[in-house]
Tab-separated table of C-alpha atoms in Angstrom:
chain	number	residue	atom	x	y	z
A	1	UNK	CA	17.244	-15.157	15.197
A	2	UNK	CA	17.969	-11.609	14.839
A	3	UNK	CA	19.386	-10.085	12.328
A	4	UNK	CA	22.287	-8.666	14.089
A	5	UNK	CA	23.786	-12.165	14.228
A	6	UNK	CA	24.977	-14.201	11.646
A	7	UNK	CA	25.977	-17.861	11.861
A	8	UNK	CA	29.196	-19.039	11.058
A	9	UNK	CA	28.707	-19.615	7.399
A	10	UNK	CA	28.057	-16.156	6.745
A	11	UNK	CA	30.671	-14.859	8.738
A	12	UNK	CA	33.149	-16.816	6.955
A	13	UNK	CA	31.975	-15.845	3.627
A	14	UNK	CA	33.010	-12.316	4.891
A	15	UNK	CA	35.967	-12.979	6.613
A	16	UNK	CA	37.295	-15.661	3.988
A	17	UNK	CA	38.328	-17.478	7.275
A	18	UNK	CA	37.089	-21.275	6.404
A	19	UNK	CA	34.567	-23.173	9.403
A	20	UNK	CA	37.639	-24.900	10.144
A	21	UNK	CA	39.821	-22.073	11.377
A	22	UNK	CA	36.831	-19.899	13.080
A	23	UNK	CA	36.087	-22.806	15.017
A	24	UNK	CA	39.710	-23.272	15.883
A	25	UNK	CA	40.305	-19.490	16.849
A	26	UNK	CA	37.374	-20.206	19.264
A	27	UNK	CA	38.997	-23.340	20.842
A	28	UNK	CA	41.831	-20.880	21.402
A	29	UNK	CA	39.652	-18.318	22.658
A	30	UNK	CA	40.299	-15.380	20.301
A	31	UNK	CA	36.568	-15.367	18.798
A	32	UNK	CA	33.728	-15.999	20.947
A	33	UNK	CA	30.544	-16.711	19.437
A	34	UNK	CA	28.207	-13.656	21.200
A	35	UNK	CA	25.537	-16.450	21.040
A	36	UNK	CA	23.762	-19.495	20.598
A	37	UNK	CA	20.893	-20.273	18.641
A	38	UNK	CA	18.318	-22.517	20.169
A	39	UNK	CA	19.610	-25.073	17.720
A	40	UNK	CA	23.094	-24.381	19.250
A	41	UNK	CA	24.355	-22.923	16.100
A	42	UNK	CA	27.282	-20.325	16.604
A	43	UNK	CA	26.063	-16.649	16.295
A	44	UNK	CA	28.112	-13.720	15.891
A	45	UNK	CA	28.072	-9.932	15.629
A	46	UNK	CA	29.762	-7.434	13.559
A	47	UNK	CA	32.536	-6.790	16.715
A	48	UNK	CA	32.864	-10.707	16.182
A	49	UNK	CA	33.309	-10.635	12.187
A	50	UNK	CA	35.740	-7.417	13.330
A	51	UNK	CA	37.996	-8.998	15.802
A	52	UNK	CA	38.263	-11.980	13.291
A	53	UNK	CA	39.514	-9.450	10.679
A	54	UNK	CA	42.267	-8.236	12.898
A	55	UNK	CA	43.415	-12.153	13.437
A	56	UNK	CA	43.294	-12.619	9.589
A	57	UNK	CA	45.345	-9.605	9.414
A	58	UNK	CA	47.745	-10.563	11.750
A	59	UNK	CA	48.298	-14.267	10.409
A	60	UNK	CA	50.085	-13.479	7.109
A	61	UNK	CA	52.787	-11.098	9.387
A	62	UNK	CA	53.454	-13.975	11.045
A	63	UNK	CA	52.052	-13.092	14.463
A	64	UNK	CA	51.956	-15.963	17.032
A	65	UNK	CA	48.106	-17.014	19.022
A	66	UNK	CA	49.495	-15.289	21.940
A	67	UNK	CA	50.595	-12.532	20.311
A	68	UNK	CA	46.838	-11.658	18.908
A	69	UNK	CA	45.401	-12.533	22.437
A	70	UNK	CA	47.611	-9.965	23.755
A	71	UNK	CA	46.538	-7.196	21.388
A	72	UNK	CA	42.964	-8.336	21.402
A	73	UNK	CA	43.139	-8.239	24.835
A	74	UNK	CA	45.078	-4.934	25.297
A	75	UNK	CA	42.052	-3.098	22.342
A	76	UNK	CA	39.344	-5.084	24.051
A	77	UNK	CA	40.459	-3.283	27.499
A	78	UNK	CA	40.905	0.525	25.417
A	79	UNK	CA	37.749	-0.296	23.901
A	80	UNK	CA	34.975	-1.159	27.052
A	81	UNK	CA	37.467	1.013	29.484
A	82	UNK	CA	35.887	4.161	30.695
A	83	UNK	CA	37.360	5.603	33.483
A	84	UNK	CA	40.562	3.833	32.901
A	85	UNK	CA	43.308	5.017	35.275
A	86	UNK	CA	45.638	7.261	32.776
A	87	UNK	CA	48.621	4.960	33.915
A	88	UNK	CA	46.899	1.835	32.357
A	89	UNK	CA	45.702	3.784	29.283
A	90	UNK	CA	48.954	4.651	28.212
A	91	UNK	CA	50.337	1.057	29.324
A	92	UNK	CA	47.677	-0.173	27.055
A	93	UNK	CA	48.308	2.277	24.420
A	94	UNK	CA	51.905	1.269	24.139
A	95	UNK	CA	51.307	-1.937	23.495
A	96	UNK	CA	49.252	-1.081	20.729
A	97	UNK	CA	51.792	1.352	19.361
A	98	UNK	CA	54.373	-1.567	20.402
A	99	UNK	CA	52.230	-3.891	17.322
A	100	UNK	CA	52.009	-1.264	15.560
A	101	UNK	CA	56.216	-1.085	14.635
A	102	UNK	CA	56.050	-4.720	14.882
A	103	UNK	CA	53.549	-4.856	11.928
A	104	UNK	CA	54.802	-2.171	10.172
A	105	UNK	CA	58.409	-4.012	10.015
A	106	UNK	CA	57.293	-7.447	9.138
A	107	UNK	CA	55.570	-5.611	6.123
A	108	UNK	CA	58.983	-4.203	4.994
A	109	UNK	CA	60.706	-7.845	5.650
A	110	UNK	CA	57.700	-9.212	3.438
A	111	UNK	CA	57.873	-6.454	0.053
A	112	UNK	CA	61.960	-7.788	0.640
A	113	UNK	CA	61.412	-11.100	0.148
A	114	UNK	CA	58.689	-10.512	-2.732
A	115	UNK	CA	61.284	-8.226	-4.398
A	116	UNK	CA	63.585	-11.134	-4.003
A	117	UNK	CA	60.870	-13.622	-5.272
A	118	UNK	CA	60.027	-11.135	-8.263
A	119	UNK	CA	63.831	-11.164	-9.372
A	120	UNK	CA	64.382	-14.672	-9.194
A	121	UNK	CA	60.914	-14.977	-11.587
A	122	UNK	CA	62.582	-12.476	-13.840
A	123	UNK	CA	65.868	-14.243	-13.814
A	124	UNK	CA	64.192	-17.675	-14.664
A	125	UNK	CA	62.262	-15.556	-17.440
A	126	UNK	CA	65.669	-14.404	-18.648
A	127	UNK	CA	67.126	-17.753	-18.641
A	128	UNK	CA	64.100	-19.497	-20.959
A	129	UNK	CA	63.975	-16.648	-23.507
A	130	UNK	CA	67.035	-16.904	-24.197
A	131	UNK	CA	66.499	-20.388	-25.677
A	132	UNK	CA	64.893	-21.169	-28.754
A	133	UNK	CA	62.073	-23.376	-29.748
A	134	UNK	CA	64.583	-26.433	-30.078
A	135	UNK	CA	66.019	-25.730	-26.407
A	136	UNK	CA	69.350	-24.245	-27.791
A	137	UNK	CA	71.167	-21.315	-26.473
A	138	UNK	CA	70.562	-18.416	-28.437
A	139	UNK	CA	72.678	-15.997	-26.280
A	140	UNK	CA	74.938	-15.965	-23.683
A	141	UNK	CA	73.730	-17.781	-20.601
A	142	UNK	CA	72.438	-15.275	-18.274
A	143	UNK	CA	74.372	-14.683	-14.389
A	144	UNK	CA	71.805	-15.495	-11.668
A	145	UNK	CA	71.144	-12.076	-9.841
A	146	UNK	CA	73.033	-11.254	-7.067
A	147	UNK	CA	75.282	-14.022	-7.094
A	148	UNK	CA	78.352	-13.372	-8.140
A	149	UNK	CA	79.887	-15.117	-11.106
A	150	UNK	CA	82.958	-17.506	-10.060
């Protein structure tokens, strides 16, 4: 085997994808094993352990299979596309540009709902220091944040 392959254990060490998933990211054909030992074990490269990094990426923004074929498929085409016709390119290109916003909103939708996570932890906080060690109120109960008191 040569050492620019790696079977799948190693690449999941590195990608902190489990067997499980890689093999289920090949069923749906976004990984590829580049090839086979004579044993029939999986072997990938370091453009396979890369392309896995951009699904991990994708996954916790919530992007659909089809939406990572599409940009795999659209950087796969920039990538091996020499003499692309410049109409294509920038076709290509604004798909790219197109995940691009789409990532860079979900990441603002996600630090909202952490900010909203982080004040309900603080509120709960709020709520159990203000009890003492026998469970008794030792201030005023405490408004939940943002709701309004009725």
């Amino acid at each position: 085997m040569s050492s620019a392959h790696m079977q799948i254990g190693e690449v999941a060490a590195r990608t902190e994808l489990s067997l499980r998933t890689i093999r289920h990211y090949e069923e749906t054909g976004l990984v590829i094993p580049s090839a086979r030992s004579q044993g029939g074990f999986r072997l990938y490269t370091e453009a396979d352990v890369a392309r896995l990094m951009v699904v991990r990426r994708m996954k916790p923004l919530g992007f659909t299979l089809d939406e990572m074929r599409a940009l795999l498929a659209a950087t796969d085409r920039l990538d091996t596309g020499e003499g692309l016709p410049p109409e294509e390119r920038e076709a290509l290109l604004e798909r790219v540009r197109g995940f691009e916003r789409a990532a860079r909103r979900r990441v603002e939708d996600l630090r909202t709902q952490l900010s909203r996570a982080e004040d309900f932890a603080a509120t709960l906080a709020e709520r159990l220091t203000a009890r003492d060690a026998d469970g008794q109120r030792t201030s005023p109960r405490p408004a939940v944040r943002g709701r309004k008191e009725q």
